[in-house]
Amino acid sequence: MTGRVFSKLLLSFVLVLTVCTAVLDFSIRRIVDRALHEQVEQSLAGEARFLATQLNSAASESVQKLLADASFASSARIAVFRADGTFVAYSGSTEMRYPFDSLPAIAVLRNHEGTGRQVRDGTLFIAARHGGLIVRLGYPLTEIAAKLHLLRRDILFASLLSLLLATMLAAVMAHRVAQRMARIVAFAKRIAAGDLSARIEEGDFDELSAVVRALDMTAGRLESTFHSLESSRRELTALLDSMQEGVIAVTATGLVSWSNASIARLTQQPIREGRALVQTIRDPDVLLCVATALRERTISRGRATAVAPGRVFEVHATAMPGGGAVCVLSDVTEIERAETTRRDFVANVSHELRTPLTSISGYVEAMLDMPSIDPTPREFLGIILKNATRMTRLTEDLLTLAQVESADFKLTLRPLAAGTLVKDAANSLMPVVQDAGMHMEIGSTVSDTVLADSDALQQVFGNLVENATKYGRSGGKLRLGARRRDDRIEFYVQDFGPGVPFEHQRRIFERFYRVDKARSRESGGTGLGLSIARHVVNAHGGEIRVESELGRGATFVFSLPIAVLPEDVVRPEDAKPDTVAG
């Protein structure tokens, strides 16, 4: 890397210096050549004018001597002519080669005074007219070429010497820059290898030093950020490993990216990152939850029983923002066992209480039928019968609740018209409403079909209507109906009594929860009817809620999904809206 940078920089420097030297040498040569020619011409012109002045006043016997001296001094051949071009004298020992008229640029001087110039056959001719004489000097251009050759040689030598010195200086500078670049490359390689403590630490010289300082600052911040992330990662790892729940993360393609220690304990095998999740956990419910979270980018829940023998897990799979998903396995085996034990206990106790309560009620009713019993014992027997009846209802509700909470609880689903369900419920519950002294009416209904168990929904309607007759009796009437909302059918039971306070609406479907405990005891309620209704509705895949304002009554609403039936299935006839008078 250093060698390549050095070679490129040096080659660039040498190329620039060579071009600059060549341009400078060419320019100097042209300038010197022009200057030398101009200097020679000016010198010869001055010599010609001076010699013409001397010859006009000199004696004829001294003319030849003057020409010889001037020719020697100027290294030129000198010829003297009269104004009309007649030859007078010549400085050379041989015959003059060029007559006066053979040089037109000089022959024009016969008409006026001045100087003339002409180049012919490698000779520069300069002539000057003064008085009646014309003095012509012939200077060979070979003299100028010889001087230019010497001058060009000196310039070339100086240029080569300058180029050599500049190249040496450029080599030193290129080597220094290459070394600085090598330090930057070594720094980058250390950072890439994970050594975030690497620094270049160069002084303040030029723009490259500013880049180096910026890289050092970046490395420092990167090191600080990495240490912070590493500390957070260790804390997160320790936190996840300390959890009882198993946590495992997968990529968008279903490969394991990380997991905590609990997963290895649950699966009783080491977890290998980068392998498919199915090679680690073979439970189909877990795989389905993870696949759903990856595909739909939502939270997916389920229950798994094949992760570990004899264990039950709740599965929560959540899609991660950057892709992939996180799956959490919570061991609910003991909770399930305790819940099963509780349901079995409640069912067994309720079943065992039914026989003695039936006996007590029978014997008390038999005694009440005896005319010989005094009023006071009769009153006591009435209280005993009332409480025995209430306990009987409580045991029946407990048995029903245990049944709907049981895993063995099954529904017989079939397509039913919403209007038919409302009408059947109103007809079957009419005696209960009339005994409470209230009026029942059927509100609006819809013709859509739901998949439902008719007997189970009649029990829901029965519990809601019974609840309304106990707590909404002051309103004087009830209303049953059904309405469509999006892809669901909402069934409702509305009363016009005092309503349910807001703070009780979230807990009203819990077991044994009562808004007004004194009124519940007076009405004989068990506190389990709404809880049973919630479990039955949830078993249908629906939801139940209460809508109420104080003084304006309460509306209990449960919703079921609309059934999607094949086209060849005949839909049940819908019941027309009807009003049932109490």
Coordinates of C-alpha atoms in Angstrom, one line a residue:
M1 CA 0.0 0.0 0.0
T2 CA 2.8 2.4 1.0
G3 CA 4.8 1.6 -2.2
R4 CA 1.8 2.2 -4.4
V5 CA 1.0 5.6 -2.8
F6 CA 4.7 6.6 -2.9
S7 CA 5.0 5.6 -6.6
K8 CA 1.8 7.4 -7.6
L9 CA 2.7 10.6 -5.7
L10 CA 6.3 10.6 -7.0
L11 CA 5.2 9.9 -10.6
S12 CA 2.7 12.8 -10.3
F13 CA 5.3 15.1 -9.0
V14 CA 7.9 14.2 -11.7
L15 CA 5.3 14.5 -14.4
V16 CA 4.3 18.0 -13.3
L17 CA 7.9 19.1 -12.9
T18 CA 8.8 17.7 -16.3
V19 CA 6.0 19.5 -18.0
C20 CA 6.7 22.7 -16.2
T21 CA 10.5 22.5 -17.0
A22 CA 9.8 21.7 -20.7
V23 CA 7.3 24.6 -21.0
L24 CA 9.8 27.0 -19.2
D25 CA 12.7 25.8 -21.4
F26 CA 10.7 26.3 -24.6
S27 CA 9.6 29.8 -23.5
I28 CA 13.1 30.9 -22.5
R29 CA 14.6 29.7 -25.8
R30 CA 12.1 31.6 -27.8
I31 CA 12.5 34.7 -25.7
V32 CA 16.3 34.5 -25.9
D33 CA 16.3 33.8 -29.6
R34 CA 14.1 36.8 -30.3
A35 CA 16.1 39.0 -28.0
L36 CA 19.4 38.0 -29.5
H37 CA 18.2 38.7 -33.0
E38 CA 16.9 42.1 -32.1
Q39 CA 20.1 42.9 -30.2
V40 CA 22.3 41.9 -33.2
E41 CA 20.1 43.9 -35.6
Q42 CA 20.2 47.0 -33.4
S43 CA 23.9 46.7 -33.0
L44 CA 24.5 46.3 -36.7
A45 CA 22.2 49.2 -37.5
G46 CA 24.0 51.4 -35.1
E47 CA 27.4 50.3 -36.5
A48 CA 26.2 51.0 -40.1
R49 CA 25.0 54.5 -39.2
F50 CA 28.2 55.3 -37.3
L51 CA 30.4 54.0 -40.1
A52 CA 28.4 56.0 -42.7
T53 CA 29.0 59.1 -40.7
Q54 CA 32.7 58.5 -40.5
L55 CA 33.1 57.6 -44.2
N56 CA 31.4 60.8 -45.3
S57 CA 34.1 62.8 -43.7
A58 CA 37.1 60.5 -44.1
A59 CA 39.8 60.7 -46.8
S60 CA 39.7 58.2 -49.6
E61 CA 43.0 56.6 -48.5
S62 CA 41.6 55.8 -45.0
V63 CA 38.3 54.2 -46.2
Q64 CA 39.7 50.7 -46.5
K65 CA 41.3 50.8 -43.1
L66 CA 38.0 52.0 -41.5
L67 CA 36.2 49.1 -43.2
A68 CA 38.7 46.6 -42.0
D69 CA 38.6 47.7 -38.4
A70 CA 34.8 47.8 -38.4
S71 CA 34.5 44.4 -40.0
F72 CA 36.9 42.9 -37.4
A73 CA 35.0 44.5 -34.5
S74 CA 31.5 43.5 -35.7
S75 CA 32.4 40.2 -37.4
A76 CA 30.4 41.3 -40.5
R77 CA 31.2 41.9 -44.1
I78 CA 30.9 45.6 -45.0
A79 CA 30.1 47.1 -48.4
V80 CA 29.9 50.8 -49.2
F81 CA 27.7 52.2 -52.0
R82 CA 26.9 55.7 -53.3
A83 CA 23.3 56.9 -53.1
D84 CA 22.6 55.7 -56.6
G85 CA 23.9 52.2 -55.8
T86 CA 27.3 52.5 -57.3
F87 CA 29.9 50.3 -55.5
V88 CA 32.6 52.2 -53.5
A89 CA 34.4 49.8 -51.2
Y90 CA 34.3 46.3 -49.6
S91 CA 35.9 45.0 -46.4
G92 CA 36.6 41.5 -47.6
S93 CA 39.5 40.3 -49.5
T94 CA 37.3 38.4 -52.0
E95 CA 34.8 39.7 -54.4
M96 CA 31.5 40.9 -53.0
R97 CA 28.9 38.3 -53.5
Y98 CA 25.7 40.3 -53.5
P99 CA 25.4 43.4 -55.7
F100 CA 23.4 46.4 -54.4
D101 CA 20.3 45.7 -56.5
S102 CA 20.2 42.0 -55.5
L103 CA 18.7 43.0 -52.1
P104 CA 15.4 44.9 -52.7
A105 CA 14.8 45.8 -49.1
I106 CA 18.2 47.6 -49.1
A107 CA 18.1 49.0 -52.6
V108 CA 15.1 51.2 -51.7
L109 CA 17.5 53.4 -49.6
R110 CA 18.6 55.1 -52.8
N111 CA 15.4 57.1 -52.6
H112 CA 15.5 58.1 -48.9
E113 CA 17.7 58.0 -45.8
G114 CA 17.2 55.4 -43.1
T115 CA 17.9 51.8 -42.5
G116 CA 17.0 48.6 -44.3
R117 CA 16.9 44.9 -43.3
Q118 CA 16.9 41.6 -45.3
V119 CA 17.9 38.0 -44.7
R120 CA 19.3 36.0 -47.6
D121 CA 21.1 32.6 -47.8
G122 CA 21.7 32.5 -44.0
T123 CA 23.1 36.1 -43.9
L124 CA 21.5 39.0 -42.1
F125 CA 22.0 42.3 -44.1
I126 CA 21.6 45.6 -42.3
A127 CA 22.1 48.9 -44.3
A128 CA 22.1 52.6 -43.3
R129 CA 22.2 55.7 -45.5
H130 CA 23.8 58.9 -44.3
G131 CA 24.7 61.7 -46.6
G132 CA 25.6 60.4 -49.9
L133 CA 26.8 56.9 -48.8
I134 CA 25.0 53.7 -48.1
V135 CA 26.8 51.3 -45.7
R136 CA 25.7 47.6 -45.8
L137 CA 26.8 45.0 -43.2
G138 CA 26.3 41.3 -43.8
Y139 CA 26.3 39.3 -40.7
P140 CA 26.2 35.4 -41.0
L141 CA 23.3 33.9 -38.9
T142 CA 25.6 30.9 -38.0
E143 CA 27.1 33.2 -35.4
I144 CA 23.8 33.7 -33.8
A145 CA 23.0 30.0 -34.0
A146 CA 26.3 29.2 -32.3
K147 CA 25.5 31.6 -29.5
L148 CA 22.0 30.2 -29.2
H149 CA 23.3 26.6 -29.1
L150 CA 25.6 27.5 -26.2
L151 CA 22.8 29.3 -24.4
R152 CA 20.3 26.4 -25.0
R153 CA 22.9 23.9 -23.6
D154 CA 23.3 26.0 -20.5
I155 CA 19.5 26.3 -20.1
L156 CA 19.0 22.5 -20.6
F157 CA 21.7 21.7 -18.0
A158 CA 20.1 24.1 -15.5
S159 CA 16.7 22.6 -16.2
L160 CA 17.9 19.0 -15.8
L161 CA 19.6 20.0 -12.6
S162 CA 16.5 21.7 -11.3
L163 CA 14.4 18.8 -12.3
L164 CA 16.7 16.4 -10.4
L165 CA 16.6 18.5 -7.3
A166 CA 12.9 18.9 -7.5
T167 CA 12.4 15.2 -8.0
M168 CA 14.5 14.4 -4.9
L169 CA 12.4 16.9 -2.9
A170 CA 9.2 15.4 -4.4
A171 CA 10.4 11.9 -3.4
V172 CA 11.0 13.0 0.2
M173 CA 7.5 14.6 0.3
A174 CA 5.8 11.6 -1.4
H175 CA 7.5 9.3 1.1
R176 CA 6.3 11.3 4.0
V177 CA 2.8 11.4 2.7
A178 CA 2.9 7.7 2.0
Q179 CA 4.1 7.0 5.6
R180 CA 1.2 9.1 6.9
M181 CA -1.3 7.2 4.7
A182 CA 0.3 3.9 5.9
R183 CA -0.4 4.9 9.5
I184 CA -4.1 5.7 8.6
V185 CA -4.4 2.4 6.8
A186 CA -2.9 0.5 9.8
F187 CA -5.3 2.4 12.1
A188 CA -8.3 1.4 9.9
K189 CA -7.2 -2.2 10.0
R190 CA -7.0 -2.2 13.8
I191 CA -10.4 -0.7 14.1
A192 CA -11.8 -3.3 11.6
A193 CA -10.2 -6.0 13.7
G194 CA -12.0 -4.8 16.8
D195 CA -9.1 -2.8 18.5
L196 CA -11.1 0.4 19.2
S197 CA -8.2 1.8 21.3
A198 CA -6.2 2.4 18.1
R199 CA -5.2 6.1 17.5
I200 CA -3.0 7.8 14.9
E201 CA -2.0 10.8 17.0
E202 CA -0.4 13.1 14.5
G203 CA 0.5 16.8 14.9
D204 CA -1.2 19.7 13.3
F205 CA 0.5 20.1 9.9
D206 CA -2.1 20.3 7.1
E207 CA -5.5 19.2 6.0
L208 CA -4.5 15.5 6.3
S209 CA -3.8 16.1 10.0
A210 CA -7.3 17.5 10.4
V211 CA -8.6 14.2 8.8
V212 CA -6.4 12.3 11.2
R213 CA -7.8 14.2 14.2
A214 CA -11.4 13.6 13.1
L215 CA -10.6 9.8 12.7
D216 CA -9.2 9.8 16.3
M217 CA -12.2 11.5 17.6
T218 CA -14.5 9.1 15.8
A219 CA -12.5 6.1 17.1
G220 CA -12.8 7.5 20.7
R221 CA -16.6 8.0 20.4
L222 CA -16.9 4.5 18.8
E223 CA -15.0 3.0 21.6
S224 CA -17.1 4.7 24.2
T225 CA -20.3 3.7 22.5
F226 CA -19.1 0.1 22.1
H227 CA -18.2 -0.2 25.7
S228 CA -21.7 1.2 26.7
L229 CA -23.4 -1.3 24.3
E230 CA -21.3 -4.1 25.6
S231 CA -22.1 -3.3 29.2
S232 CA -25.8 -3.1 28.2
R233 CA -25.5 -6.4 26.4
R234 CA -23.9 -8.1 29.4
E235 CA -26.7 -6.7 31.7
L236 CA -29.4 -7.9 29.3
T237 CA -27.8 -11.3 29.0
A238 CA -27.6 -11.6 32.8
L239 CA -31.2 -10.5 33.1
L240 CA -32.4 -13.0 30.4
D241 CA -30.4 -15.8 31.9
S242 CA -31.9 -15.1 35.4
M243 CA -35.4 -15.4 34.0
Q244 CA -37.4 -18.6 34.6
E245 CA -39.0 -18.2 31.2
G246 CA -37.2 -19.4 28.2
V247 CA -36.4 -16.7 25.6
I248 CA -35.2 -17.5 22.1
A249 CA -34.8 -15.1 19.1
V250 CA -34.9 -16.1 15.5
T251 CA -34.0 -14.3 12.3
A252 CA -36.4 -13.4 9.5
T253 CA -35.5 -16.8 7.9
G254 CA -36.2 -18.8 11.0
L255 CA -32.6 -19.3 12.2
V256 CA -31.8 -19.1 15.9
S257 CA -29.9 -15.8 16.6
W258 CA -29.6 -16.0 20.5
S259 CA -31.3 -17.6 23.5
N260 CA -31.0 -17.5 27.3
A261 CA -30.0 -20.3 29.6
S262 CA -33.5 -21.3 30.5
I263 CA -34.2 -22.6 26.9
A264 CA -31.3 -25.0 27.2
R265 CA -32.7 -26.3 30.5
L266 CA -36.2 -26.7 29.1
T267 CA -35.1 -28.5 25.9
Q268 CA -32.3 -30.4 27.7
Q269 CA -29.9 -29.8 24.8
P270 CA -27.5 -27.1 23.8
I271 CA -28.8 -24.3 21.6
R272 CA -26.7 -23.7 18.5
E273 CA -27.0 -20.3 16.9
G274 CA -27.4 -20.1 13.2
R275 CA -29.4 -23.4 13.0
A276 CA -33.1 -23.6 12.2
L277 CA -35.5 -23.3 15.1
V278 CA -37.2 -26.6 14.2
Q279 CA -33.8 -28.4 14.9
T280 CA -34.0 -27.1 18.5
I281 CA -37.7 -27.0 19.4
R282 CA -40.0 -29.5 17.6
D283 CA -43.2 -28.5 19.2
P284 CA -45.7 -27.6 16.4
D285 CA -47.5 -25.0 18.5
V286 CA -44.2 -23.1 19.2
L287 CA -43.2 -23.2 15.5
L288 CA -46.7 -22.1 14.5
C289 CA -46.6 -19.0 16.8
V290 CA -43.2 -18.0 15.6
A291 CA -44.1 -18.5 12.0
T292 CA -47.3 -16.4 12.5
A293 CA -45.3 -13.6 14.2
L294 CA -42.8 -13.6 11.3
R295 CA -45.4 -13.6 8.6
E296 CA -48.0 -11.2 10.1
R297 CA -45.6 -9.0 12.2
T298 CA -48.0 -9.3 15.2
I299 CA -48.0 -10.8 18.6
S300 CA -48.9 -14.5 18.5
R301 CA -50.0 -16.6 21.5
G302 CA -50.4 -20.3 22.1
R303 CA -49.9 -23.3 24.4
A304 CA -47.3 -26.0 24.0
T305 CA -47.1 -29.4 25.5
A306 CA -44.4 -31.1 23.6
V307 CA -41.4 -28.9 24.5
A308 CA -40.6 -30.9 27.6
P309 CA -42.3 -34.2 28.8
G310 CA -45.2 -33.5 31.2
R311 CA -44.8 -29.7 31.1
V312 CA -47.2 -27.1 29.8
F313 CA -46.0 -23.8 28.4
E314 CA -47.6 -20.5 27.4
V315 CA -46.0 -19.3 24.1
H316 CA -45.7 -15.6 23.2
A317 CA -44.0 -14.7 19.9
T318 CA -43.4 -11.1 19.0
A319 CA -42.0 -9.6 15.8
M320 CA -38.9 -7.5 16.2
P321 CA -38.6 -4.1 14.4
G322 CA -35.4 -5.0 12.6
G323 CA -36.7 -8.3 11.4
G324 CA -37.0 -11.7 13.1
A325 CA -39.0 -12.5 16.2
V326 CA -38.6 -13.2 19.9
C327 CA -40.4 -16.2 21.5
V328 CA -41.0 -16.5 25.2
L329 CA -41.9 -19.8 26.8
S330 CA -43.5 -19.6 30.3
D331 CA -43.9 -22.8 32.3
V332 CA -47.5 -22.9 33.5
T333 CA -47.5 -26.6 34.5
E334 CA -48.0 -25.9 38.2
I335 CA -50.6 -23.2 37.5
E336 CA -52.5 -25.6 35.3
R337 CA -52.3 -28.3 37.9
A338 CA -53.5 -25.9 40.7
E339 CA -56.3 -24.7 38.4
T340 CA -57.3 -28.2 37.6
T341 CA -57.2 -29.2 41.3
R342 CA -59.3 -26.1 42.1
R343 CA -61.9 -27.0 39.5
D344 CA -62.0 -30.6 40.5
F345 CA -62.3 -29.6 44.2
V346 CA -65.1 -27.1 43.4
A347 CA -66.9 -29.7 41.2
N348 CA -66.5 -32.5 43.8
V349 CA -67.6 -30.3 46.7
S350 CA -70.6 -29.0 44.8
H351 CA -71.5 -32.5 43.7
E352 CA -71.2 -33.8 47.3
L353 CA -73.3 -30.9 48.6
R354 CA -76.2 -31.5 46.2
T355 CA -77.4 -34.6 47.9
P356 CA -77.5 -33.3 51.5
L357 CA -79.0 -30.0 50.4
T358 CA -81.7 -31.8 48.4
S359 CA -82.4 -33.8 51.5
I360 CA -82.5 -30.8 53.8
S361 CA -84.8 -28.9 51.4
G362 CA -87.1 -32.0 51.1
Y363 CA -87.4 -32.5 54.8
V364 CA -88.0 -28.8 55.5
E365 CA -90.7 -28.6 52.8
A366 CA -92.3 -31.7 54.4
M367 CA -92.3 -30.2 57.8
L368 CA -93.7 -26.9 56.5
D369 CA -96.6 -28.9 55.0
M370 CA -97.5 -30.2 58.5
P371 CA -100.3 -28.1 60.0
S372 CA -99.4 -28.8 63.6
I373 CA -96.1 -26.7 63.6
D374 CA -96.2 -23.5 65.6
P375 CA -95.6 -20.2 63.9
T376 CA -92.2 -19.6 65.3
P377 CA -90.7 -23.0 64.3
R378 CA -92.4 -22.5 60.9
E379 CA -90.6 -19.2 60.5
F380 CA -87.3 -20.8 61.3
L381 CA -88.0 -23.6 58.8
G382 CA -88.8 -21.0 56.2
I383 CA -85.4 -19.4 56.8
I384 CA -83.7 -22.8 56.6
L385 CA -85.5 -23.6 53.3
K386 CA -84.5 -20.2 51.8
N387 CA -80.8 -20.7 52.6
A388 CA -80.8 -24.3 51.5
T389 CA -82.3 -23.2 48.2
R390 CA -79.7 -20.5 47.8
M391 CA -76.9 -23.0 48.6
T392 CA -78.4 -25.4 46.0
R393 CA -78.3 -22.7 43.4
L394 CA -74.8 -21.9 44.4
T395 CA -73.7 -25.5 44.0
E396 CA -75.4 -25.7 40.6
D397 CA -73.6 -22.5 39.4
L398 CA -70.3 -23.8 40.7
L399 CA -70.8 -27.1 38.8
T400 CA -71.7 -25.1 35.7
L401 CA -68.7 -22.8 36.1
A402 CA -66.4 -25.8 36.6
Q403 CA -67.8 -27.4 33.5
V404 CA -67.3 -24.4 31.2
E405 CA -63.8 -23.8 32.6
S406 CA -62.8 -27.4 32.0
A407 CA -60.7 -28.4 29.1
D408 CA -63.3 -31.0 28.3
F409 CA -66.0 -28.4 27.7
K410 CA -67.2 -28.8 24.1
L411 CA -69.7 -26.8 22.1
T412 CA -72.0 -28.1 19.4
L413 CA -71.7 -25.3 16.8
R414 CA -74.1 -24.9 13.9
P415 CA -75.3 -22.0 11.8
L416 CA -78.0 -20.0 13.6
A417 CA -79.8 -16.8 12.6
A418 CA -79.2 -14.0 15.0
G419 CA -82.9 -13.0 15.0
T420 CA -83.9 -16.6 15.8
L421 CA -81.6 -16.7 18.8
V422 CA -83.0 -13.5 20.2
K423 CA -86.6 -14.6 19.7
D424 CA -86.0 -18.0 21.3
A425 CA -84.4 -16.4 24.2
A426 CA -87.2 -14.0 24.7
N427 CA -89.8 -16.7 24.6
S428 CA -88.0 -19.0 27.0
L429 CA -87.3 -16.2 29.5
M430 CA -90.7 -14.6 29.4
P431 CA -91.9 -16.3 32.7
V432 CA -88.8 -15.1 34.6
V433 CA -89.4 -11.5 33.5
Q434 CA -93.1 -11.6 34.3
D435 CA -92.4 -13.0 37.7
A436 CA -90.1 -10.0 38.3
G437 CA -93.0 -7.7 37.3
M438 CA -91.2 -6.4 34.3
H439 CA -91.9 -5.9 30.6
M440 CA -89.7 -7.4 27.8
E441 CA -89.4 -6.2 24.2
I442 CA -87.4 -7.3 21.3
G443 CA -85.4 -4.5 19.6
S444 CA -83.9 -4.5 16.2
T445 CA -82.3 -7.7 14.9
V446 CA -80.3 -8.7 11.8
S447 CA -80.5 -11.6 9.4
D448 CA -76.9 -12.6 9.6
T449 CA -75.8 -16.1 10.7
V450 CA -73.4 -17.1 13.5
L451 CA -71.9 -20.4 14.4
A452 CA -73.1 -21.1 17.9
D453 CA -74.3 -23.7 20.4
S454 CA -78.0 -22.8 20.9
D455 CA -78.3 -24.2 24.4
A456 CA -75.1 -22.5 25.6
L457 CA -76.2 -19.1 24.2
Q458 CA -79.6 -19.6 25.8
Q459 CA -77.8 -20.0 29.1
V460 CA -75.9 -16.7 28.4
F461 CA -79.2 -14.9 27.7
G462 CA -80.7 -16.5 30.8
N463 CA -77.9 -15.3 33.1
L464 CA -78.0 -11.7 31.6
V465 CA -81.8 -11.5 31.8
E466 CA -81.8 -12.8 35.4
N467 CA -79.1 -10.3 36.3
A468 CA -81.2 -7.5 34.7
T469 CA -84.3 -8.5 36.6
K470 CA -82.5 -8.4 39.9
Y471 CA -80.6 -5.1 39.4
G472 CA -82.6 -3.2 36.8
R473 CA -86.1 -3.9 38.1
S474 CA -86.7 -0.2 38.8
G475 CA -86.6 0.5 35.1
G476 CA -89.6 -1.7 34.5
K477 CA -88.6 -3.2 31.2
L478 CA -85.9 -5.1 29.4
R479 CA -84.9 -5.1 25.7
L480 CA -83.2 -7.9 23.7
G481 CA -81.7 -7.4 20.3
A482 CA -78.9 -8.0 17.8
R483 CA -77.0 -5.6 15.6
R484 CA -74.1 -5.9 13.1
R485 CA -70.8 -4.2 13.6
D486 CA -68.1 -4.8 11.0
D487 CA -67.7 -8.6 10.7
R488 CA -69.4 -9.4 14.0
I489 CA -72.9 -9.7 15.4
E490 CA -73.5 -8.0 18.8
F491 CA -76.3 -9.4 20.9
Y492 CA -77.4 -7.1 23.8
V493 CA -79.6 -7.2 26.9
Q494 CA -80.6 -3.7 28.0
D495 CA -82.2 -2.7 31.2
F496 CA -83.3 0.8 32.4
G497 CA -82.4 0.6 36.0
P498 CA -79.8 2.5 38.1
G499 CA -76.8 1.3 35.9
V500 CA -73.3 0.1 36.8
P501 CA -70.7 2.6 38.2
F502 CA -67.7 3.0 36.0
E503 CA -65.2 1.7 38.6
H504 CA -67.1 -1.7 38.8
Q505 CA -67.4 -2.3 35.0
R506 CA -64.0 -3.9 34.6
R507 CA -64.5 -6.4 37.4
I508 CA -68.2 -7.2 37.1
F509 CA -67.5 -10.5 35.2
E510 CA -65.2 -11.9 37.9
R511 CA -66.4 -14.7 40.1
F512 CA -68.4 -13.7 43.2
Y513 CA -67.9 -10.0 42.4
R514 CA -70.9 -7.9 43.4
V515 CA -71.6 -4.2 42.8
D516 CA -74.0 -4.1 45.8
K517 CA -73.4 -6.9 48.2
A518 CA -76.5 -6.2 50.3
R519 CA -78.9 -6.2 47.3
S520 CA -77.2 -9.4 46.0
R521 CA -77.9 -11.2 49.3
E522 CA -81.5 -10.0 49.3
S523 CA -82.1 -11.1 45.7
G524 CA -80.4 -14.5 46.3
G525 CA -77.8 -14.0 43.6
T526 CA -74.6 -16.2 43.6
G527 CA -72.2 -13.9 41.9
L528 CA -71.4 -16.5 39.2
G529 CA -73.9 -15.8 36.5
L530 CA -71.8 -13.2 34.6
S531 CA -68.6 -15.2 35.0
I532 CA -70.3 -18.2 33.4
A533 CA -71.6 -16.0 30.6
R534 CA -68.1 -14.7 29.9
H535 CA -66.6 -18.2 29.7
V536 CA -69.4 -19.4 27.4
V537 CA -69.0 -16.4 25.1
N538 CA -65.2 -16.8 25.0
A539 CA -65.6 -20.4 24.1
H540 CA -67.5 -19.2 21.0
G541 CA -64.6 -17.0 20.1
G542 CA -66.5 -13.9 21.1
E543 CA -66.3 -11.0 23.7
I544 CA -68.6 -9.6 26.3
R545 CA -68.7 -6.2 27.9
V546 CA -71.0 -3.8 29.7
E547 CA -72.0 -0.3 28.6
S548 CA -73.6 1.8 31.4
E549 CA -74.1 5.3 32.8
L550 CA -75.5 5.9 36.3
G551 CA -79.2 6.5 36.2
R552 CA -79.6 5.4 32.6
G553 CA -79.5 1.6 32.9
A554 CA -77.0 -0.9 31.7
T555 CA -76.5 -2.8 28.4
F556 CA -74.7 -6.1 28.4
V557 CA -73.3 -6.8 25.0
F558 CA -71.6 -10.0 23.7
S559 CA -70.3 -10.3 20.1
L560 CA -69.8 -13.4 17.9
P561 CA -68.1 -13.5 14.5
I562 CA -70.4 -13.8 11.4
A563 CA -70.4 -17.3 10.0
V564 CA -69.0 -17.7 6.4
L565 CA -71.0 -20.4 4.8
P566 CA -70.6 -22.1 1.4
E567 CA -73.0 -21.0 -1.2
D568 CA -74.7 -24.4 -1.4
V569 CA -75.6 -24.3 2.3
V570 CA -79.2 -23.1 3.0
R571 CA -79.2 -20.4 5.5
P572 CA -81.7 -20.6 8.5
E573 CA -84.7 -18.4 8.3
D574 CA -84.3 -15.2 10.4
A575 CA -86.9 -14.3 12.9
K576 CA -88.8 -11.1 12.2
P577 CA -88.6 -8.4 14.9
D578 CA -91.3 -8.9 17.4
T579 CA -92.5 -7.4 20.7
V580 CA -93.3 -9.6 23.7
A581 CA -95.4 -8.1 26.4
G582 CA -94.9 -9.0 30.0

